[in-house]
Short mmCIF file of C-alpha atoms and ligand atoms in Angstrom, two decimals:
data_model
loop_
_atom_site.label_atom_id
_atom_site.label_comp_id
_atom_site.label_asym_id
_atom_site.label_seq_id
_atom_site.Cartn_x
_atom_site.Cartn_y
_atom_site.Cartn_z
CA MET P 234 -20.44 0.90 -16.80
CA SER P 235 -19.56 1.70 -20.37
CA GLU P 236 -19.00 5.37 -19.49
CA THR P 237 -15.71 5.74 -17.63
CA PRO P 238 -15.40 9.40 -16.61
CA ASN P 239 -12.31 10.44 -14.72
CA TYR P 240 -12.28 7.49 -12.39
CA ARG P 241 -9.01 6.55 -10.79
CA PRO P 242 -7.32 3.21 -11.57
CA GLU P 243 -8.62 1.54 -8.37
CA THR P 244 -12.17 2.32 -9.43
CA LEU P 245 -11.72 1.37 -13.08
CA ALA P 246 -10.16 -1.96 -12.07
CA VAL P 247 -13.32 -3.09 -10.30
CA ARG P 248 -15.99 -1.19 -12.23
CA ALA P 249 -15.00 -0.53 -15.85
CA GLY P 250 -16.48 -2.68 -18.55
CA GLN P 251 -19.18 -4.45 -16.60
CA GLU P 252 -22.35 -5.12 -18.57
CA ARG P 253 -25.14 -6.51 -16.41
CA SER P 254 -27.66 -8.85 -17.93
CA GLN P 255 -31.43 -8.74 -17.30
CA PHE P 256 -30.79 -10.73 -14.08
CA GLY P 257 -28.87 -7.90 -12.43
CA GLU P 258 -25.95 -10.06 -11.32
CA HIS P 259 -23.45 -8.18 -9.15
CA ALA P 260 -20.36 -10.05 -10.35
CA GLU P 261 -19.53 -10.28 -14.04
CA ALA P 262 -21.37 -13.11 -15.79
CA LEU P 263 -19.49 -15.92 -17.50
CA TYR P 264 -21.11 -16.54 -20.87
CA LEU P 265 -20.10 -20.03 -21.92
CA THR P 266 -21.53 -20.16 -25.39
CA SER P 267 -19.83 -20.63 -28.72
CA SER P 268 -22.54 -18.95 -30.78
CA PHE P 269 -25.39 -16.48 -30.44
CA VAL P 270 -29.01 -16.69 -31.63
CA PHE P 271 -30.66 -14.11 -33.88
CA GLY P 272 -34.29 -13.05 -33.82
CA SER P 273 -34.73 -13.36 -37.56
CA ALA P 274 -32.99 -14.09 -40.82
CA ALA P 275 -32.75 -10.35 -41.42
CA GLN P 276 -31.04 -9.78 -38.06
CA ALA P 277 -28.61 -12.62 -38.74
CA ALA P 278 -27.69 -10.98 -42.02
CA LYS P 279 -27.17 -7.60 -40.36
CA ARG P 280 -24.99 -9.05 -37.60
CA PHE P 281 -22.84 -10.91 -40.11
CA SER P 282 -22.38 -7.88 -42.30
CA GLY P 283 -21.55 -5.70 -39.31
CA GLU P 284 -24.51 -3.40 -40.05
CA GLU P 285 -25.84 -4.22 -36.58
CA GLU P 286 -23.55 -4.49 -33.56
CA GLY P 287 -23.78 -7.64 -31.50
CA ASN P 288 -22.35 -11.05 -30.91
CA VAL P 289 -22.27 -13.67 -33.64
CA TYR P 290 -19.79 -16.37 -32.79
CA ALA P 291 -17.26 -16.62 -29.96
CA ARG P 292 -14.26 -16.54 -32.28
CA PHE P 293 -15.37 -12.95 -33.04
CA SER P 294 -16.69 -11.79 -29.68
CA ASN P 295 -18.23 -12.88 -26.40
CA PRO P 296 -19.76 -10.62 -23.73
CA THR P 297 -17.40 -11.81 -20.96
CA VAL P 298 -14.39 -11.24 -23.19
CA SER P 299 -15.74 -7.80 -24.14
CA MET P 300 -16.01 -6.84 -20.46
CA PHE P 301 -12.36 -7.79 -19.94
CA GLU P 302 -11.30 -5.83 -23.03
CA GLU P 303 -13.16 -2.73 -21.90
CA ARG P 304 -11.74 -2.89 -18.38
CA LEU P 305 -8.14 -3.30 -19.54
CA ALA P 306 -8.55 -0.54 -22.14
CA ALA P 307 -9.81 1.79 -19.40
CA LEU P 308 -6.77 1.03 -17.25
CA GLU P 309 -4.29 1.53 -20.12
CA GLY P 310 -6.03 4.73 -21.17
CA ALA P 311 -6.61 3.12 -24.58
CA GLU P 312 -9.54 3.70 -26.88
CA ASP P 313 -9.84 -0.03 -27.51
CA CYS P 314 -8.49 -3.44 -26.54
CA VAL P 315 -8.56 -6.80 -28.29
CA ALA P 316 -8.04 -9.88 -26.10
CA THR P 317 -6.09 -12.90 -27.29
CA ALA P 318 -5.51 -16.49 -26.16
CA SER P 319 -2.03 -15.71 -24.78
CA GLY P 320 0.62 -13.04 -24.74
CA MET P 321 2.39 -14.64 -27.70
CA ALA P 322 -0.91 -14.71 -29.61
CA ALA P 323 -1.19 -10.96 -28.96
CA ILE P 324 2.29 -10.28 -30.37
CA MET P 325 1.67 -12.52 -33.39
CA ALA P 326 -1.72 -10.89 -34.01
CA LEU P 327 -0.24 -7.40 -33.76
CA CYS P 328 2.49 -8.28 -36.27
CA LEU P 329 0.31 -10.09 -38.79
CA ALA P 330 -2.36 -7.41 -38.57
CA HIS P 331 0.04 -4.57 -39.31
CA LEU P 332 2.91 -6.07 -41.31
CA LYS P 333 3.24 -7.79 -44.65
CA GLN P 334 5.88 -9.59 -46.64
CA GLY P 335 8.97 -7.42 -47.03
CA ASP P 336 8.31 -5.31 -43.96
CA HIS P 337 10.95 -4.84 -41.32
CA ILE P 338 10.89 -4.68 -37.51
CA VAL P 339 13.44 -3.05 -35.25
CA ALA P 340 13.30 -4.80 -31.88
CA SER P 341 15.14 -4.82 -28.62
CA ASN P 342 17.89 -7.40 -28.21
CA SER P 343 16.65 -8.28 -24.73
CA LEU P 344 13.09 -9.39 -25.38
CA PHE P 345 11.18 -12.28 -23.83
CA GLY P 346 12.66 -15.53 -25.23
CA ALA P 347 9.60 -16.66 -27.18
CA THR P 348 9.26 -13.21 -28.77
CA VAL P 349 12.81 -13.50 -30.10
CA GLN P 350 11.95 -16.96 -31.52
CA LEU P 351 8.75 -15.64 -33.05
CA PHE P 352 10.52 -12.81 -34.83
CA SER P 353 13.64 -14.75 -35.85
CA ASN P 354 12.22 -18.15 -36.80
CA ILE P 355 8.50 -17.79 -37.55
CA LEU P 356 7.77 -14.28 -38.82
CA SER P 357 10.99 -14.47 -40.85
CA ARG P 358 9.39 -17.30 -42.91
CA THR P 359 6.71 -14.87 -44.07
CA GLY P 360 9.36 -12.44 -45.31
CA ILE P 361 9.04 -10.09 -42.33
CA THR P 362 12.54 -9.48 -41.04
CA THR P 363 13.79 -8.16 -37.72
CA THR P 364 16.91 -6.31 -36.66
CA PHE P 365 17.68 -6.61 -32.95
CA VAL P 366 19.39 -3.60 -31.42
CA SER P 367 20.54 -2.40 -28.04
CA HIS P 368 17.58 -2.00 -25.74
CA THR P 369 19.01 1.09 -24.12
CA ASP P 370 20.54 3.02 -27.02
CA PRO P 371 18.00 5.03 -29.05
CA ALA P 372 20.69 5.92 -31.61
CA ALA P 373 21.05 2.22 -32.45
CA TRP P 374 17.31 2.01 -33.16
CA GLU P 375 17.49 5.02 -35.42
CA ALA P 376 20.51 3.60 -37.27
CA ALA P 377 18.66 0.29 -37.88
CA ILE P 378 15.72 1.95 -39.65
CA ARG P 379 15.30 0.99 -43.32
CA PRO P 380 12.81 2.31 -45.86
CA GLU P 381 10.69 -0.80 -45.18
CA THR P 382 10.75 -0.52 -41.37
CA ARG P 383 7.18 -0.52 -40.05
CA LEU P 384 7.45 -1.41 -36.37
CA PHE P 385 9.54 -0.74 -33.26
CA PHE P 386 8.93 -3.49 -30.73
CA LEU P 387 10.13 -3.21 -27.14
CA GLU P 388 9.50 -4.50 -23.68
CA THR P 389 10.44 -2.44 -20.66
CA PRO P 390 11.76 -3.30 -18.18
CA SER P 391 13.30 -6.18 -20.10
CA ASN P 392 13.25 -9.81 -19.07
CA PRO P 393 15.34 -10.84 -17.18
CA LEU P 394 17.83 -7.93 -16.87
CA THR P 395 15.25 -5.20 -16.12
CA GLU P 396 16.87 -2.82 -18.61
CA ILE P 397 14.79 0.26 -19.34
CA ALA P 398 13.98 1.31 -22.90
CA ASP P 399 13.22 5.00 -23.25
CA ILE P 400 9.61 4.93 -24.49
CA ARG P 401 9.42 8.67 -25.16
CA ALA P 402 12.71 8.84 -27.08
CA LEU P 403 12.00 5.74 -29.19
CA SER P 404 8.47 6.94 -29.97
CA ALA P 405 9.81 10.28 -31.19
CA ILE P 406 12.35 8.56 -33.47
CA ALA P 407 9.74 6.16 -34.86
CA HIS P 408 7.03 8.74 -35.42
CA ALA P 409 9.35 10.97 -37.42
CA ARG P 410 9.35 8.10 -39.99
CA CYS P 411 5.72 6.93 -39.58
CA ILE P 412 6.86 3.75 -37.81
CA LEU P 413 4.51 2.15 -35.26
CA VAL P 414 5.73 1.63 -31.68
CA ALA P 415 4.49 -1.37 -29.72
CA VAL P 416 5.39 -1.87 -26.06
CA ASP P 417 5.04 -5.16 -24.21
CA ASN P 418 3.80 -3.83 -20.85
CA CYS P 419 3.70 -7.20 -19.13
CA PHE P 420 6.22 -6.42 -16.37
CA CYS P 421 4.75 -3.12 -15.21
CA THR P 422 1.06 -3.39 -16.10
CA PRO P 423 -0.90 -0.14 -16.51
CA ILE P 424 -0.74 0.34 -12.75
CA LEU P 425 2.98 1.15 -12.91
CA GLN P 426 3.47 2.30 -16.50
CA LYS P 427 1.25 3.78 -19.23
CA PRO P 428 3.18 3.51 -22.54
CA LEU P 429 0.38 5.11 -24.59
CA GLU P 430 0.73 8.32 -22.56
CA MET P 431 4.45 8.35 -23.40
CA GLY P 432 3.92 8.11 -27.14
CA ALA P 433 3.61 4.38 -27.90
CA ASP P 434 0.96 3.42 -30.45
CA LEU P 435 0.12 -0.02 -29.12
CA VAL P 436 0.51 -1.91 -25.87
CA VAL P 437 0.61 -5.70 -25.75
CA HIS P 438 0.12 -7.82 -22.68
CA SER P 439 0.68 -11.29 -21.49
CA ALA P 440 -2.35 -11.27 -19.17
CA THR P 441 -1.04 -14.63 -17.96
CA LYS P 442 1.33 -12.76 -15.70
CA TYR P 443 0.27 -9.95 -13.34
CA ILE P 444 -3.22 -9.46 -14.75
CA ASP P 445 -4.27 -12.95 -13.73
CA GLY P 446 -1.66 -12.73 -11.02
CA GLN P 447 -2.48 -16.07 -9.50
CA GLY P 448 -1.02 -18.45 -12.05
CA ARG P 449 -4.30 -19.87 -13.34
CA VAL P 450 -4.92 -19.01 -16.99
CA LEU P 451 -3.28 -17.84 -20.20
CA GLY P 452 -4.38 -14.66 -21.89
CA GLY P 453 -3.15 -11.67 -23.82
CA ALA P 454 -4.27 -8.35 -25.21
CA VAL P 455 -3.46 -5.58 -27.66
CA CYS P 456 -4.52 -2.06 -26.59
CA GLY P 457 -4.49 1.15 -28.59
CA PRO P 458 -6.52 3.42 -30.82
CA LYS P 459 -9.41 1.73 -32.59
CA LYS P 460 -7.96 2.36 -36.05
CA LEU P 461 -5.02 0.09 -35.08
CA THR P 462 -6.81 -2.50 -32.93
CA GLU P 463 -9.49 -2.95 -35.60
CA GLU P 464 -6.88 -4.59 -37.83
CA VAL P 465 -5.90 -6.89 -34.97
CA PHE P 466 -9.56 -7.81 -34.48
CA LYS P 467 -9.94 -8.65 -38.19
CA TYR P 468 -6.93 -10.96 -37.97
CA LEU P 469 -8.24 -12.64 -34.79
CA ARG P 470 -11.77 -13.26 -36.00
CA THR P 471 -10.34 -15.03 -39.05
CA ALA P 472 -7.21 -16.70 -37.67
CA GLY P 473 -8.77 -17.65 -34.33
CA PRO P 474 -6.36 -17.13 -31.37
CA THR P 475 -9.23 -15.60 -29.39
CA LEU P 476 -9.39 -15.43 -25.59
CA SER P 477 -11.77 -17.99 -24.07
CA ALA P 478 -14.73 -16.67 -22.07
CA PHE P 479 -13.66 -18.60 -19.00
CA ASN P 480 -10.16 -17.13 -19.08
CA ALA P 481 -11.60 -13.65 -19.63
CA TRP P 482 -13.77 -14.10 -16.55
CA VAL P 483 -10.75 -15.12 -14.44
CA LEU P 484 -8.78 -12.16 -15.82
CA LEU P 485 -11.60 -9.70 -15.03
CA LYS P 486 -11.34 -10.80 -11.41
CA GLY P 487 -7.55 -10.57 -11.60
CA LEU P 488 -7.77 -6.93 -12.70
CA GLU P 489 -9.82 -6.09 -9.59
CA THR P 490 -6.88 -6.79 -7.27
CA LEU P 491 -4.07 -5.88 -9.69
CA LYS P 492 -3.17 -2.58 -8.04
CA ILE P 493 -2.92 -3.83 -4.48
CA ARG P 494 -1.08 -6.96 -5.60
CA ILE P 495 1.54 -5.29 -7.77
CA GLU P 496 2.16 -2.52 -5.26
CA ALA P 497 2.67 -5.02 -2.43
CA GLN P 498 4.83 -7.27 -4.62
CA ALA P 499 6.94 -4.30 -5.73
CA ALA P 500 7.43 -3.25 -2.10
CA ASN P 501 8.63 -6.79 -1.30
CA ALA P 502 10.89 -6.71 -4.37
CA THR P 503 12.48 -3.45 -3.25
CA ARG P 504 13.35 -4.91 0.14
CA LEU P 505 14.67 -8.13 -1.39
CA ALA P 506 16.77 -6.23 -3.94
CA HIS P 507 18.45 -4.16 -1.20
CA TRP P 508 19.15 -7.33 0.80
CA LEU P 509 20.64 -9.11 -2.22
CA GLU P 510 22.77 -6.11 -3.11
CA ALA P 511 24.38 -6.23 0.32
CA HIS P 512 24.90 -10.02 0.19
CA PRO P 513 28.54 -11.21 -0.02
CA LYS P 514 27.71 -14.11 -2.42
CA VAL P 515 25.89 -11.87 -4.88
CA ALA P 516 27.92 -10.21 -7.65
CA ARG P 517 25.25 -7.89 -9.01
CA VAL P 518 21.57 -7.05 -8.69
CA PHE P 519 19.33 -5.86 -11.53
CA TYR P 520 16.33 -3.93 -10.24
CA PRO P 521 15.08 -0.58 -11.61
CA GLY P 522 14.12 0.57 -8.12
CA LEU P 523 17.73 0.47 -6.89
CA PRO P 524 19.74 3.69 -7.17
CA SER P 525 22.62 1.51 -8.45
CA HIS P 526 20.57 0.52 -11.53
CA PRO P 527 22.31 2.23 -14.49
CA GLN P 528 18.97 3.66 -15.64
CA TYR P 529 17.47 4.49 -12.27
CA ALA P 530 16.73 8.08 -13.31
CA LEU P 531 14.99 7.05 -16.54
CA ALA P 532 12.99 4.38 -14.69
CA GLN P 533 11.76 7.08 -12.30
CA THR P 534 10.37 9.08 -15.22
CA GLN P 535 8.37 6.24 -16.76
CA GLN P 536 7.36 3.75 -14.09
CA ALA P 537 5.69 4.33 -10.74
CA SER P 538 8.03 1.90 -8.97
CA GLY P 539 10.72 -0.69 -9.70
CA GLY P 540 8.15 -3.44 -10.24
CA ALA P 541 8.30 -6.94 -8.81
CA ILE P 542 11.03 -8.63 -10.86
CA VAL P 543 14.51 -8.80 -9.36
CA SER P 544 17.40 -10.49 -11.13
CA PHE P 545 20.81 -11.10 -9.68
CA GLU P 546 24.10 -12.76 -10.48
CA VAL P 547 25.61 -15.06 -7.95
CA LYS P 548 29.38 -15.10 -7.70
CA GLY P 549 30.16 -18.07 -9.93
CA ALA P 550 28.41 -19.69 -12.88
CA ARG P 551 25.69 -22.26 -13.60
CA GLU P 552 26.69 -24.61 -10.77
CA GLN P 553 26.42 -21.87 -8.15
CA ALA P 554 23.17 -20.51 -9.57
CA TRP P 555 21.63 -23.99 -9.62
CA THR P 556 22.71 -24.53 -5.99
CA VAL P 557 20.62 -21.52 -4.97
CA VAL P 558 17.63 -22.77 -6.98
CA ASP P 559 17.89 -26.35 -5.74
CA ASN P 560 17.99 -25.27 -2.10
CA CYS P 561 14.74 -23.33 -2.32
CA ARG P 562 11.87 -24.91 -0.43
CA LEU P 563 9.51 -21.94 -0.55
CA LEU P 564 10.25 -20.20 -3.86
CA SER P 565 8.72 -22.13 -6.76
CA ILE P 566 11.11 -23.30 -9.46
CA THR P 567 9.06 -22.22 -12.43
CA ALA P 568 9.50 -19.88 -15.35
CA ASN P 569 6.15 -18.19 -14.79
CA LEU P 570 6.13 -14.74 -13.27
CA GLY P 571 3.61 -12.31 -11.94
CA ASP P 572 2.15 -14.75 -9.45
CA THR P 573 1.35 -14.10 -5.78
CA LYS P 574 3.72 -17.02 -5.12
CA THR P 575 7.37 -16.06 -5.58
CA THR P 576 9.11 -17.88 -8.43
CA ILE P 577 12.77 -18.38 -9.26
CA THR P 578 14.28 -19.29 -12.60
CA HIS P 579 17.70 -19.69 -14.21
CA PRO P 580 17.15 -17.86 -17.52
CA ALA P 581 20.20 -19.24 -19.36
CA SER P 582 18.91 -22.83 -19.09
CA THR P 583 15.14 -22.17 -19.26
CA THR P 584 13.41 -19.11 -20.73
CA HIS P 585 16.46 -18.12 -22.75
CA GLY P 586 17.83 -21.65 -23.26
CA ARG P 587 16.89 -21.91 -26.94
CA ILE P 588 18.79 -18.78 -27.86
CA SER P 589 22.34 -19.34 -29.09
CA PRO P 590 25.03 -18.84 -26.43
CA GLU P 591 26.41 -15.94 -28.51
CA ALA P 592 23.05 -14.16 -28.61
CA ARG P 593 22.59 -14.81 -24.90
CA ALA P 594 25.99 -13.32 -24.12
CA ALA P 595 25.19 -10.32 -26.33
CA ALA P 596 22.01 -9.81 -24.32
CA GLY P 597 24.04 -9.97 -21.09
CA ILE P 598 22.39 -13.11 -19.72
CA ASN P 599 25.17 -15.11 -18.15
CA GLU P 600 25.25 -18.46 -16.38
CA GLY P 601 25.23 -17.01 -12.86
CA LEU P 602 22.03 -15.06 -13.42
CA LEU P 603 18.82 -15.84 -11.53
CA ARG P 604 15.46 -14.13 -11.89
CA ILE P 605 13.02 -13.81 -9.06
CA ALA P 606 9.43 -12.75 -9.60
CA VAL P 607 8.53 -11.59 -6.13
CA GLY P 608 5.15 -12.55 -4.70
CA LEU P 609 3.25 -11.78 -1.54
CA GLU P 610 5.07 -13.93 1.02
CA ALA P 611 6.91 -12.29 3.94
CA VAL P 612 10.26 -10.97 2.71
CA GLU P 613 12.01 -12.52 5.73
CA ASP P 614 10.83 -15.97 4.63
CA LEU P 615 12.04 -15.38 1.06
CA GLN P 616 15.42 -14.25 2.36
CA ALA P 617 15.78 -17.34 4.56
CA ASP P 618 14.94 -19.56 1.60
CA LEU P 619 17.58 -17.93 -0.63
CA GLU P 620 20.12 -17.83 2.16
CA ARG P 621 20.05 -21.65 2.42
CA GLY P 622 21.62 -21.95 -1.05
CA LEU P 623 23.71 -18.77 -0.95
CA SER P 624 25.40 -19.84 2.26
CA LEU P 625 26.69 -22.98 0.52
CA LEU P 626 28.57 -21.05 -2.15
CA GLY P 627 32.32 -20.62 -1.80
CA GLY P 628 34.13 -17.32 -2.21
C1 PLP X 24 5.19 -14.41 -20.69
C2 PLP X 24 5.52 -13.28 -21.53
C3 PLP X 24 5.06 -13.20 -22.85
C4 PLP X 24 4.25 -14.30 -23.49
O1 PLP X 24 3.00 -14.47 -22.87
P1 PLP X 24 2.20 -15.86 -22.85
O2 PLP X 24 0.93 -15.48 -22.20
O3 PLP X 24 3.02 -16.84 -22.10
O4 PLP X 24 2.04 -16.27 -24.27
C5 PLP X 24 5.37 -12.08 -23.58
N1 PLP X 24 6.12 -11.08 -23.07
C6 PLP X 24 6.59 -11.13 -21.81
C7 PLP X 24 7.41 -10.01 -21.30
C8 PLP X 24 6.31 -12.21 -20.99
O5 PLP X 24 6.81 -12.27 -19.75
#
């Protein structure tokens, strides 16, 4: 189904992108092959030069990967999508495809931990510099712009504090200066949020999270107009962080259930967030679906629901937070998120542990903070599991 007329997301998620082979298989085929055979020397030459479309070598393209790319592009409302080996590979590919020595990035100060490391410690070695600014203050982004600024990079809601960046406002500021806007849409997925419709130029994904949704494989993607993704493709086919065919096949199947999973997980998260907010041992809850969230109104204008990530601060510090974690028997103690199995993590000592304490404090991630990525279990069972640790806390 390479034509995707006005189908709704549910339909696109199971139908878009499928290319059947001569065998007429109903499910998407997994093409485990590293290279492709040509009919003649002349055809080989044409494929290599790009004069004839078609597969050459799996670092460039593979039919299973192409099906995944087409399906995700359809869901994001993007002209094109380029799949990568992981979410970090997608961010690196986006940056190296579009930036060069001397260029400057303005980025949110509450990005995923590895993204901060990538910008501050790896891209900086190539002479690409980054200024981190308040996630929620568009004026700070504008003030950080320099003549050499080429990219705004944001992630919304942010990890782990679920702060909302105003995609429309930041896109307007950037576009007035011909700056590209890239949004990491990992937390919401295209089911809950469509950044391209709000003005962003590019969307990046860690497909490892909700798109797989069952904690099996790593993957990533960059979606956007072909004139921008083409540069990402050129980088990938040369540098090599391509998505494997097997992982693409798993991710294709993940997309088929994405909508029902994320909607059910978000409904669970909403109930859990309300319960935590009323809990005497909890100091504060961060969830965009709660009216008490400082950006509740903005969240309503850009995402279909609060999503499935809930963070909260216990009354106390690291010791109290670790007590809650260590008393969990059901919730998995793991930094992964987006799984059908609920996970719990202490950001200050795990995902954000390599960031300096000062930078962590500036980002608002304190020692009492816990992040829960809500899965598909019964909310009552999740509550009982958290209550075991919470009930042990003093105060
Ligand atoms: C996990 C994650 C990434 C990195 O993705 P990987 O697939 O682990 O490389 C990037 N951004 C966000 C928001 C994430 O949660």
